[in-house]
CSV table of C-alpha atoms and ligand atoms in Angstrom, one decimal:
chain,number,residue,atom,x,y,z
A,74,MET,CA,-0.1,0.3,0.1
A,75,THR,CA,1.4,3.3,-0.9
A,76,GLY,CA,1.0,6.7,1.0
A,77,ARG,CA,1.5,8.8,-1.7
A,78,THR,CA,-1.2,11.6,-2.6
A,79,GLU,CA,0.3,13.1,-5.7
A,80,PHE,CA,-0.1,11.0,-9.1
A,81,ASP,CA,0.4,12.2,-13.0
A,82,SER,CA,-2.7,10.5,-13.4
A,83,ILE,CA,-6.0,9.4,-11.7
A,84,VAL,CA,-8.4,6.8,-13.1
A,85,LEU,CA,-12.1,7.0,-11.8
A,86,GLY,CA,-13.7,3.7,-12.3
A,87,LEU,CA,-12.2,0.1,-12.5
A,88,GLY,CA,-14.8,-1.6,-14.8
A,89,GLY,CA,-13.8,-2.4,-18.3
A,90,ILE,CA,-12.7,0.9,-19.8
A,91,GLY,CA,-11.2,2.2,-16.5
A,92,SER,CA,-8.7,-0.9,-15.9
A,93,ALA,CA,-7.7,-0.8,-19.4
A,94,THR,CA,-7.2,3.1,-19.1
A,95,ALA,CA,-5.0,2.1,-15.7
A,96,TYR,CA,-3.2,-0.2,-17.6
A,97,TRP,CA,-2.2,1.6,-20.8
A,98,LEU,CA,-1.5,4.6,-18.5
A,99,SER,CA,0.6,2.8,-16.4
A,100,ARG,CA,2.8,1.7,-19.5
A,101,ARG,CA,3.6,5.0,-20.0
A,102,ALA,CA,3.8,6.5,-16.4
A,103,GLY,CA,4.2,3.6,-13.9
A,104,GLN,CA,4.0,4.6,-10.3
A,105,ARG,CA,2.7,7.8,-11.2
A,106,VAL,CA,-0.9,6.0,-12.1
A,107,LEU,CA,-3.6,5.7,-9.5
A,108,GLY,CA,-6.9,3.8,-10.2
A,109,LEU,CA,-9.9,4.4,-7.8
A,110,GLU,CA,-12.9,2.1,-7.6
A,111,ARG,CA,-15.9,2.6,-5.5
A,112,TYR,CA,-16.8,-1.1,-5.1
A,113,GLU,CA,-14.6,-4.0,-5.1
A,114,LEU,CA,-12.6,-5.0,-8.2
A,115,GLY,CA,-14.6,-7.3,-10.4
A,116,HIS,CA,-17.9,-6.5,-8.7
A,117,VAL,CA,-21.1,-7.0,-10.7
A,118,ARG,CA,-23.2,-4.0,-10.3
A,119,GLY,CA,-21.7,-2.0,-13.4
A,120,GLU,CA,-21.4,-3.1,-17.2
A,121,SER,CA,-18.2,-5.3,-17.6
A,122,GLN,CA,-18.5,-8.6,-15.7
A,123,ASP,CA,-19.7,-12.1,-17.1
A,124,HIS,CA,-17.6,-14.4,-19.1
A,125,SER,CA,-17.7,-13.0,-22.3
A,126,ARG,CA,-18.6,-10.3,-24.8
A,127,ILE,CA,-18.8,-10.3,-28.5
A,128,ILE,CA,-16.0,-8.8,-30.5
A,129,ARG,CA,-16.3,-8.4,-34.1
A,130,LEU,CA,-15.2,-6.3,-37.3
A,131,SER,CA,-18.4,-6.4,-38.7
A,132,TYR,CA,-19.7,-2.5,-37.8
A,133,HIS,CA,-22.4,-0.3,-39.2
A,134,ALA,CA,-20.1,2.5,-40.1
A,135,PRO,CA,-16.5,2.5,-41.3
A,136,GLU,CA,-15.2,4.4,-38.1
A,137,TYR,CA,-16.2,1.5,-35.8
A,138,VAL,CA,-14.6,-1.0,-38.2
A,139,ARG,CA,-11.3,1.1,-38.1
A,140,LEU,CA,-11.7,1.3,-34.4
A,141,ALA,CA,-12.3,-2.6,-34.0
A,142,LYS,CA,-9.0,-3.5,-35.9
A,143,ARG,CA,-7.3,-1.2,-33.6
A,144,ALA,CA,-9.2,-2.9,-30.7
A,145,TYR,CA,-8.0,-6.5,-31.9
A,146,ARG,CA,-4.3,-4.9,-32.2
A,147,SER,CA,-4.7,-3.6,-28.7
A,148,TRP,CA,-6.0,-7.0,-27.2
A,149,SER,CA,-3.2,-8.9,-28.9
A,150,ASP,CA,-0.6,-6.2,-27.1
A,151,VAL,CA,-2.2,-7.3,-23.6
A,152,GLU,CA,-2.2,-10.9,-24.5
A,153,ALA,CA,1.5,-10.6,-25.0
A,154,ASP,CA,2.3,-8.5,-22.0
A,155,SER,CA,-0.1,-10.6,-19.7
A,156,GLY,CA,0.9,-14.0,-21.0
A,157,GLU,CA,-3.0,-14.8,-21.1
A,158,ARG,CA,-5.5,-15.5,-23.6
A,159,LEU,CA,-8.3,-12.9,-23.8
A,160,MET,CA,-10.0,-13.5,-27.2
A,161,LEU,CA,-11.5,-16.6,-29.0
A,162,LYS,CA,-12.2,-16.4,-32.5
A,163,THR,CA,-15.2,-18.3,-33.1
A,164,GLY,CA,-16.5,-16.3,-36.4
A,165,GLY,CA,-19.2,-14.1,-36.5
A,166,LEU,CA,-22.8,-14.3,-37.9
A,167,ASP,CA,-24.7,-11.3,-38.5
A,168,LEU,CA,-28.4,-12.3,-39.6
A,169,GLY,CA,-31.8,-11.1,-40.0
A,170,PRO,CA,-34.8,-11.1,-42.4
A,171,ARG,CA,-33.9,-8.8,-45.8
A,172,GLY,CA,-35.8,-5.5,-45.3
A,173,GLY,CA,-35.5,-5.6,-41.4
A,174,ALA,CA,-35.2,-3.2,-38.9
A,175,ILE,CA,-31.1,-3.4,-39.2
A,176,ASP,CA,-29.9,-3.1,-42.6
A,177,LEU,CA,-27.2,-5.5,-43.2
A,178,ARG,CA,-25.8,-3.5,-46.3
A,179,THR,CA,-24.4,-0.7,-44.0
A,180,TYR,CA,-22.2,-3.7,-42.4
A,181,ALA,CA,-21.1,-5.0,-45.6
A,182,ASP,CA,-20.2,-1.8,-46.9
A,183,SER,CA,-18.3,-0.4,-43.9
A,184,MET,CA,-16.4,-3.7,-43.9
A,185,ARG,CA,-15.5,-3.3,-47.7
A,186,ALA,CA,-14.5,0.3,-47.1
A,187,CYS,CA,-12.1,-1.0,-44.6
A,188,ASP,CA,-10.8,-3.8,-46.7
A,189,VAL,CA,-12.4,-6.7,-44.0
A,190,SER,CA,-12.9,-9.7,-45.9
A,191,PHE,CA,-16.5,-11.6,-45.2
A,192,GLU,CA,-19.0,-13.6,-46.8
A,193,GLU,CA,-22.7,-13.2,-47.8
A,194,LEU,CA,-24.8,-15.9,-46.9
A,195,ASP,CA,-28.3,-16.9,-47.8
A,196,ALA,CA,-30.6,-18.4,-45.6
A,197,ALA,CA,-29.9,-22.1,-47.2
A,198,GLU,CA,-26.1,-21.7,-46.6
A,199,ILE,CA,-26.8,-20.8,-43.0
A,200,ARG,CA,-29.0,-23.8,-42.4
A,201,ARG,CA,-26.2,-25.9,-44.3
A,202,ARG,CA,-23.5,-24.6,-42.0
A,203,TRP,CA,-25.3,-24.4,-38.6
A,204,PRO,CA,-28.3,-26.6,-39.1
A,205,VAL,CA,-29.4,-25.3,-35.4
A,206,TRP,CA,-30.8,-22.2,-37.5
A,207,GLN,CA,-34.5,-22.7,-38.3
A,208,ILE,CA,-35.1,-19.5,-40.3
A,209,ASP,CA,-37.3,-18.5,-43.1
A,210,ASP,CA,-35.8,-18.1,-46.9
A,211,ASP,CA,-35.9,-14.4,-46.5
A,212,VAL,CA,-33.2,-14.4,-44.2
A,213,HIS,CA,-29.7,-13.5,-45.2
A,214,GLY,CA,-26.5,-12.9,-43.2
A,215,LEU,CA,-22.8,-12.0,-43.2
A,216,PHE,CA,-20.0,-14.3,-41.8
A,217,GLN,CA,-16.9,-12.8,-40.5
A,218,SER,CA,-14.3,-15.1,-39.7
A,219,ASP,CA,-12.3,-12.5,-37.2
A,220,GLY,CA,-15.8,-12.3,-34.9
A,221,GLY,CA,-15.8,-14.2,-31.3
A,222,ILE,CA,-15.4,-13.8,-27.6
A,223,ALA,CA,-13.6,-11.1,-25.7
A,224,MET,CA,-13.4,-12.8,-22.3
A,225,ALA,CA,-14.4,-10.1,-20.4
A,226,ALA,CA,-14.1,-11.1,-16.4
A,227,ARG,CA,-10.7,-12.4,-17.3
A,228,ALA,CA,-9.6,-9.3,-19.5
A,229,ASN,CA,-10.3,-7.1,-16.7
A,230,ALA,CA,-8.3,-9.0,-14.6
A,231,ALA,CA,-5.4,-9.1,-16.7
A,232,HIS,CA,-5.6,-5.2,-17.2
A,233,GLN,CA,-5.6,-4.8,-13.4
A,234,ARG,CA,-2.8,-7.3,-13.0
A,235,MET,CA,-0.8,-5.9,-15.5
A,236,ALA,CA,-1.4,-2.0,-14.5
A,237,ARG,CA,0.0,-2.9,-11.0
A,238,GLU,CA,2.8,-4.8,-12.5
A,239,HIS,CA,4.1,-1.5,-14.4
A,240,GLY,CA,3.7,0.2,-10.8
A,241,ALA,CA,0.2,1.6,-10.8
A,242,THR,CA,-1.7,1.7,-7.6
A,243,LEU,CA,-5.2,0.4,-7.9
A,244,LYS,CA,-7.5,0.9,-5.0
A,245,GLU,CA,-10.7,-0.9,-4.5
A,246,THR,CA,-14.1,0.6,-2.3
A,247,ALA,CA,-12.3,4.0,-2.6
A,248,GLY,CA,-15.3,5.8,-4.3
A,249,ILE,CA,-14.5,9.4,-5.4
A,250,THR,CA,-16.7,11.9,-3.5
A,251,ALA,CA,-15.4,15.2,-4.7
A,252,ILE,CA,-13.3,16.7,-7.8
A,253,ARG,CA,-12.0,20.1,-7.6
A,254,ALA,CA,-10.4,21.7,-10.7
A,255,SER,CA,-7.6,23.8,-9.1
A,256,GLY,CA,-5.1,25.7,-11.6
A,257,ASP,CA,-3.7,22.7,-14.2
A,258,GLU,CA,-4.5,20.2,-11.3
A,259,PHE,CA,-7.6,18.4,-10.0
A,260,ASP,CA,-8.1,17.4,-6.0
A,261,VAL,CA,-9.8,14.4,-5.8
A,262,GLU,CA,-11.3,13.0,-2.5
A,263,ALA,CA,-11.9,9.3,-2.0
A,264,GLY,CA,-12.2,7.5,1.1
A,265,GLY,CA,-11.4,10.5,3.1
A,266,VAL,CA,-8.0,10.9,1.5
A,267,HIS,CA,-7.2,13.8,-0.8
A,268,TYR,CA,-5.4,13.1,-4.1
A,269,ARG,CA,-4.0,15.4,-6.3
A,270,CYS,CA,-3.1,15.0,-10.3
A,271,GLY,CA,-2.6,16.6,-13.3
A,272,LYS,CA,-4.7,14.3,-15.8
A,273,LEU,CA,-8.0,12.7,-14.8
A,274,ALA,CA,-9.8,9.9,-16.5
A,275,ILE,CA,-13.5,9.4,-16.2
A,276,ALA,CA,-14.9,5.9,-16.8
A,277,ALA,CA,-17.8,5.4,-14.6
A,278,GLY,CA,-20.2,3.8,-16.9
A,279,PRO,CA,-23.6,3.8,-15.5
A,280,TRP,CA,-22.4,6.4,-13.1
A,281,SER,CA,-21.0,8.6,-15.6
A,282,ASN,CA,-23.3,11.6,-14.8
A,283,GLY,CA,-22.5,11.6,-11.3
A,284,ALA,CA,-18.8,11.7,-12.3
A,285,LEU,CA,-19.6,14.9,-14.8
A,286,GLY,CA,-21.4,16.4,-12.0
A,287,HIS,CA,-18.5,17.6,-10.3
A,288,PHE,CA,-17.7,19.4,-13.6
A,289,GLY,CA,-21.1,21.0,-13.9
A,290,LEU,CA,-22.2,18.6,-17.0
A,291,HIS,CA,-24.7,16.4,-17.6
A,292,LEU,CA,-25.5,14.1,-20.6
A,293,PRO,CA,-28.9,12.5,-21.9
A,294,LEU,CA,-27.8,9.0,-20.9
A,295,GLU,CA,-30.2,6.4,-20.2
A,296,VAL,CA,-29.0,3.4,-17.7
A,297,THR,CA,-31.0,-0.1,-18.5
A,298,LYS,CA,-30.8,-3.2,-16.6
A,299,GLU,CA,-29.8,-5.7,-19.4
A,300,GLN,CA,-29.8,-9.2,-18.9
A,301,VAL,CA,-28.2,-12.7,-20.4
A,302,THR,CA,-29.4,-16.4,-20.1
A,303,TYR,CA,-27.3,-19.4,-20.3
A,304,PHE,CA,-29.5,-22.4,-21.6
A,305,ALA,CA,-28.9,-26.4,-21.0
A,306,PRO,CA,-30.1,-27.6,-24.1
A,307,PRO,CA,-30.3,-31.5,-24.5
A,308,ASP,CA,-27.5,-31.7,-27.0
A,309,LEU,CA,-24.4,-29.3,-26.6
A,310,ALA,CA,-22.2,-30.5,-29.3
A,311,PRO,CA,-23.8,-28.1,-32.2
A,312,PHE,CA,-23.0,-25.0,-30.0
A,313,ALA,CA,-19.3,-25.9,-29.1
A,314,PRO,CA,-17.2,-23.0,-30.2
A,315,GLU,CA,-15.1,-24.7,-32.5
A,316,ARG,CA,-18.3,-25.2,-34.6
A,317,PHE,CA,-20.9,-22.4,-33.8
A,318,PRO,CA,-19.9,-18.8,-34.3
A,319,VAL,CA,-21.4,-15.8,-32.0
A,320,TRP,CA,-24.2,-14.1,-33.8
A,321,ILE,CA,-26.6,-11.1,-34.0
A,322,TRP,CA,-30.0,-11.3,-35.3
A,323,MET,CA,-30.3,-8.0,-36.9
A,324,ASP,CA,-33.8,-6.6,-36.3
A,325,ASP,CA,-36.0,-5.2,-33.9
A,326,PRO,CA,-36.2,-6.8,-31.5
A,327,CYS,CA,-32.3,-7.6,-31.9
A,328,PHE,CA,-31.1,-10.6,-30.4
A,329,TYR,CA,-27.4,-12.3,-30.1
A,330,GLY,CA,-25.7,-15.2,-28.7
A,331,PHE,CA,-22.6,-17.1,-27.8
A,332,PRO,CA,-21.1,-20.7,-28.1
A,333,VAL,CA,-20.8,-22.5,-25.2
A,334,PHE,CA,-18.1,-20.5,-23.2
A,335,GLY,CA,-17.9,-20.1,-19.4
A,336,GLU,CA,-21.0,-21.8,-18.3
A,337,ALA,CA,-22.2,-25.6,-19.9
A,338,GLY,CA,-24.7,-24.1,-22.5
A,339,PRO,CA,-25.1,-21.4,-25.0
A,340,LYS,CA,-25.8,-17.5,-23.9
A,341,VAL,CA,-28.5,-15.9,-25.8
A,342,ALA,CA,-30.0,-12.0,-24.9
A,343,GLN,CA,-31.9,-9.2,-26.3
A,344,ASP,CA,-30.1,-6.3,-27.1
A,345,ALA,CA,-31.3,-2.9,-25.6
A,346,GLY,CA,-34.3,-5.0,-24.2
A,347,GLY,CA,-34.0,-3.7,-20.5
A,348,LYS,CA,-36.0,-0.9,-18.7
A,349,PRO,CA,-34.5,2.4,-17.3
A,350,VAL,CA,-32.9,2.0,-13.9
A,351,ASP,CA,-31.1,3.9,-11.1
A,352,PRO,CA,-27.8,2.4,-11.0
A,353,ASP,CA,-27.6,2.7,-7.2
A,354,THR,CA,-31.0,1.5,-6.7
A,355,ARG,CA,-31.4,-1.2,-9.4
A,356,ASP,CA,-32.2,-4.5,-8.4
A,357,PHE,CA,-30.6,-8.1,-9.8
A,358,GLN,CA,-33.8,-9.5,-10.5
A,359,PRO,CA,-34.1,-10.5,-14.5
A,360,ASP,CA,-37.5,-9.3,-15.9
A,361,PRO,CA,-39.8,-12.0,-16.8
A,362,GLU,CA,-41.2,-10.4,-20.1
A,363,ASN,CA,-37.4,-10.0,-21.4
A,364,ALA,CA,-36.9,-13.8,-20.5
A,365,ALA,CA,-40.2,-14.5,-22.7
A,366,ARG,CA,-39.0,-12.6,-25.8
A,367,VAL,CA,-35.9,-14.7,-25.8
A,368,ARG,CA,-37.4,-17.8,-25.5
A,369,ALA,CA,-40.0,-17.1,-28.1
A,370,PHE,CA,-37.1,-16.1,-30.4
A,371,LEU,CA,-35.2,-19.1,-29.8
A,372,ASP,CA,-38.6,-21.2,-29.9
A,373,ARG,CA,-38.7,-20.0,-33.4
A,374,ALA,CA,-35.5,-19.5,-34.7
A,375,MET,CA,-33.0,-21.8,-32.5
A,376,PRO,CA,-35.3,-24.3,-30.6
A,377,SER,CA,-32.4,-26.9,-30.1
A,378,ALA,CA,-30.7,-24.3,-28.1
A,379,LEU,CA,-33.5,-24.3,-25.6
A,380,GLY,CA,-33.4,-25.9,-22.4
A,381,PRO,CA,-33.7,-25.2,-18.7
A,382,PRO,CA,-32.1,-21.9,-18.1
A,383,ILE,CA,-28.6,-22.5,-16.0
A,384,LEU,CA,-28.7,-18.8,-14.9
A,385,THR,CA,-29.7,-15.3,-15.8
A,386,LYS,CA,-27.5,-12.5,-15.1
A,387,THR,CA,-28.4,-8.9,-15.2
A,388,CYS,CA,-26.0,-6.1,-16.0
A,389,LEU,CA,-26.4,-2.5,-17.2
A,390,TYR,CA,-26.3,-0.6,-20.1
A,391,THR,CA,-25.0,3.3,-20.4
A,392,LEU,CA,-26.8,4.5,-23.4
A,393,THR,CA,-26.3,7.6,-25.4
A,394,PRO,CA,-29.2,8.9,-27.6
A,395,ASP,CA,-27.6,7.8,-30.8
A,396,ARG,CA,-25.6,5.1,-29.1
A,397,ASP,CA,-22.4,6.4,-30.1
A,398,PHE,CA,-19.8,6.7,-27.5
A,399,VAL,CA,-18.3,9.4,-25.8
A,400,VAL,CA,-14.7,9.4,-25.8
A,401,ASP,CA,-13.3,12.8,-25.5
A,402,ARG,CA,-11.7,15.7,-23.1
A,403,VAL,CA,-14.1,16.9,-20.8
A,404,PRO,CA,-15.3,20.5,-22.2
A,405,GLY,CA,-13.1,23.1,-20.3
A,406,PHE,CA,-10.9,20.8,-18.5
A,407,PRO,CA,-8.0,19.7,-21.1
A,408,GLY,CA,-6.6,17.8,-18.1
A,409,ALA,CA,-9.6,15.3,-17.9
A,410,ALA,CA,-10.9,13.1,-20.3
A,411,VAL,CA,-14.1,10.7,-20.5
A,412,ALA,CA,-14.9,7.5,-22.1
A,413,ILE,CA,-18.8,6.0,-22.2
A,414,GLY,CA,-19.5,2.9,-24.0
A,415,ALA,CA,-23.1,3.0,-25.1
A,416,GLY,CA,-23.8,-0.6,-24.4
A,417,HIS,CA,-21.6,-2.3,-27.1
A,418,ALA,CA,-17.7,-1.0,-25.6
A,419,PHE,CA,-16.4,-4.2,-24.1
A,420,LYS,CA,-14.9,-5.4,-27.6
A,421,PHE,CA,-13.2,-1.9,-27.4
A,422,ALA,CA,-12.2,-1.7,-23.6
A,423,SER,CA,-8.5,-1.9,-24.2
A,424,VAL,CA,-8.2,0.7,-27.0
A,425,LEU,CA,-10.7,2.9,-25.5
A,426,GLY,CA,-8.3,2.7,-22.4
A,427,ARG,CA,-5.3,3.3,-24.9
A,428,ILE,CA,-7.0,6.4,-26.6
A,429,VAL,CA,-7.8,7.8,-23.2
A,430,ALA,CA,-4.3,7.6,-22.3
A,431,GLU,CA,-3.1,9.2,-25.5
A,432,LEU,CA,-5.6,12.1,-25.1
A,433,LEU,CA,-4.2,12.8,-21.6
A,434,VAL,CA,-0.3,12.0,-22.0
A,435,ASP,CA,-0.1,13.2,-25.8
A,436,GLY,CA,-3.0,15.5,-26.0
A,437,GLN,CA,-4.5,13.9,-28.9
A,438,SER,CA,-5.4,10.2,-30.3
A,439,GLU,CA,-4.2,8.3,-33.3
A,440,SER,CA,-7.8,7.1,-33.6
A,441,ASP,CA,-10.4,9.5,-35.4
A,442,LEU,CA,-12.9,10.2,-32.5
A,443,THR,CA,-15.1,12.7,-34.3
A,444,LEU,CA,-18.0,10.7,-34.0
A,445,PHE,CA,-17.5,10.2,-30.2
A,446,SER,CA,-17.6,13.8,-29.4
A,447,PHE,CA,-18.9,15.1,-26.3
A,448,ASP,CA,-20.0,18.4,-28.1
A,449,ARG,CA,-22.2,16.4,-30.7
A,450,PRO,CA,-25.7,18.3,-30.9
A,451,ILE,CA,-27.8,15.5,-29.7
A,452,LEU,CA,-26.0,15.4,-26.7
A,453,LYS,CA,-27.0,18.8,-25.9
A,454,GLN,CA,-30.5,18.1,-26.3
A,455,HIS,CA,-32.5,17.9,-22.9
A,456,ASP,CA,-34.9,15.1,-24.1
A,457,PRO,CA,-33.2,13.8,-27.5
A,458,PRO,CA,-34.9,11.5,-29.4
A,459,ARG,CA,-33.2,7.8,-29.1
A,460,SER,CA,-32.5,5.1,-31.4
A,461,TYR,CA,-30.7,2.0,-30.1
A,462,MET,CA,-31.1,0.0,-33.2
A,463,VAL,CA,-27.7,0.5,-35.3
B,1301,FAD,C1,-25.7,-7.8,-21.0
B,1301,FAD,C2,-24.7,-6.9,-21.7
B,1301,FAD,C3,-24.2,-7.5,-22.5
B,1301,FAD,C4,-22.9,-6.9,-23.3
B,1301,FAD,N1,-22.5,-7.3,-24.6
B,1301,FAD,C5,-21.5,-6.6,-25.1
B,1301,FAD,C6,-21.0,-7.4,-26.3
B,1301,FAD,O1,-21.3,-8.5,-26.6
B,1301,FAD,N2,-19.9,-6.7,-26.8
B,1301,FAD,C7,-19.6,-5.6,-26.3
B,1301,FAD,O2,-18.5,-5.1,-27.0
B,1301,FAD,N3,-20.0,-5.0,-25.3
B,1301,FAD,C8,-21.1,-5.4,-24.7
B,1301,FAD,N4,-21.5,-4.9,-23.5
B,1301,FAD,C9,-21.4,-3.5,-23.3
B,1301,FAD,C10,-20.0,-3.5,-22.6
B,1301,FAD,O3,-20.0,-4.6,-21.5
B,1301,FAD,C11,-19.8,-1.9,-22.0
B,1301,FAD,O4,-20.1,-1.0,-22.8
B,1301,FAD,C12,-18.2,-1.9,-21.2
B,1301,FAD,O5,-18.4,-2.9,-20.4
B,1301,FAD,C13,-18.5,-0.6,-20.3
B,1301,FAD,O6,-17.4,-0.6,-19.4
B,1301,FAD,P1,-17.3,0.5,-18.4
B,1301,FAD,O7,-15.9,0.5,-17.7
B,1301,FAD,O8,-17.6,2.1,-19.1
B,1301,FAD,O9,-18.3,0.6,-17.1
B,1301,FAD,P2,-18.4,-0.4,-16.1
B,1301,FAD,O10,-17.8,-1.7,-16.1
B,1301,FAD,O11,-19.6,-0.2,-15.2
B,1301,FAD,O12,-17.1,0.6,-15.0
B,1301,FAD,C14,-17.5,1.6,-14.4
B,1301,FAD,C15,-16.8,1.4,-13.2
B,1301,FAD,O13,-16.7,2.8,-12.6
B,1301,FAD,C16,-16.9,2.7,-11.1
B,1301,FAD,N5,-17.3,4.1,-10.6
B,1301,FAD,C17,-18.1,4.7,-10.7
B,1301,FAD,N6,-18.4,6.0,-10.1
B,1301,FAD,C18,-17.1,5.9,-9.3
B,1301,FAD,C19,-16.8,7.1,-8.5
B,1301,FAD,N7,-17.4,8.1,-8.2
B,1301,FAD,N8,-15.4,6.5,-7.8
B,1301,FAD,C20,-15.0,5.4,-8.3
B,1301,FAD,N9,-15.4,4.4,-9.1
B,1301,FAD,C21,-16.3,4.9,-9.7
B,1301,FAD,C22,-18.3,1.7,-10.9
B,1301,FAD,O14,-18.3,1.3,-9.7
B,1301,FAD,C23,-17.9,0.8,-12.3
B,1301,FAD,O15,-16.8,-0.3,-11.6
B,1301,FAD,C24,-22.3,-5.4,-23.0
B,1301,FAD,C25,-23.4,-4.9,-21.8
B,1301,FAD,C26,-24.0,-5.8,-20.9
B,1301,FAD,C27,-24.6,-5.1,-19.8
């Protein structure tokens, strides 16, 4: 335990993105980095736990495809540094009805623009490759072989372990209760201790507005309670990760799923199917209506994945109205930067931490952050239109 209270950089929040930020900062500034987490490391009240998150190059806009390419490189760097495997490639299948709510052509066009190879599959070919799909002939899909699993809990622990190995101090049960800017520095209070730093990274997930409130700022975020369910089908073999890809059903409602990984059955969920909650008072009870929608979808499209539920876990999304991230300097405070993930950021957690470190240490990032600007017009609206289907 260090007794020092002066640091170059402090990271607020050690979930997925904050742990990565502490890690990438520690590679630059070692012992001069402090990470502060309100709960215990690895807690399940936020957004970043569980065994798995989908990682993919397939995205609706070239900006995300380019960022995803850098995300894979960043995860590989962390794998090399930590000696741990953090990604599992299973291939990724995006599929849905032609003319559905999410247009697969934007995904295909974005991948083409970024030289990402993929296959276009019709319903017959999808059924031939993965006979568990019972889909109508109007369904089509895109298969991208780099898609797979980012091992969420393991990756967070690896970022934290390696940040400490590079010299950073990480403190749990040390919630930040006050931030005061004074000159070029910040006074930060956590657990009754006052710290000073020149650079401050905010990675507070569902509590982002609480943290931004210390700067007199507020964003129109919606925090929702989401859930995932692991099922125990009678035959697990078709869902083995060597045979079965991660998948996203591109329609409204949008569903997604994983091969067997971490628990003894495939995992399935609805994207953005949860209700708004307060992250401080939310409960951990699954929503039966959400569960019924997932079951009904599987009953129709993949009945052989159904079996008794092994467990359902709840988890929070922090949604911006346009579902784009916020990754930027805090307006008016060039020494502070913020990253908010909009419910699809785990695959980018490591690279977003790297980018926040770049913003704070170099003053700029090599990634294009235009889409993620804090100042974009929709974030200035008090009650903006919200569209979570992208
Ligand atoms: C069910 C579910 C499925 C998902 N699936 C995918 C997927 O397949 N692919 C994908 O890429 N993404 C996915 N996501 C989204 C992704 O997991 C999140 O975008 C990402 O984990 C966000 O990480 P975060 O660090 O911003 O938030 P969090 O992990 O919540 O971290 C924020 C941390 O800040 C701490 N904190 C807050 N305030 C303070 C304070 N004042 N002082 C100290 N600490 C504080 C909190 O305690 C918390 O630990 C999914 C999310 C959920 C919930």
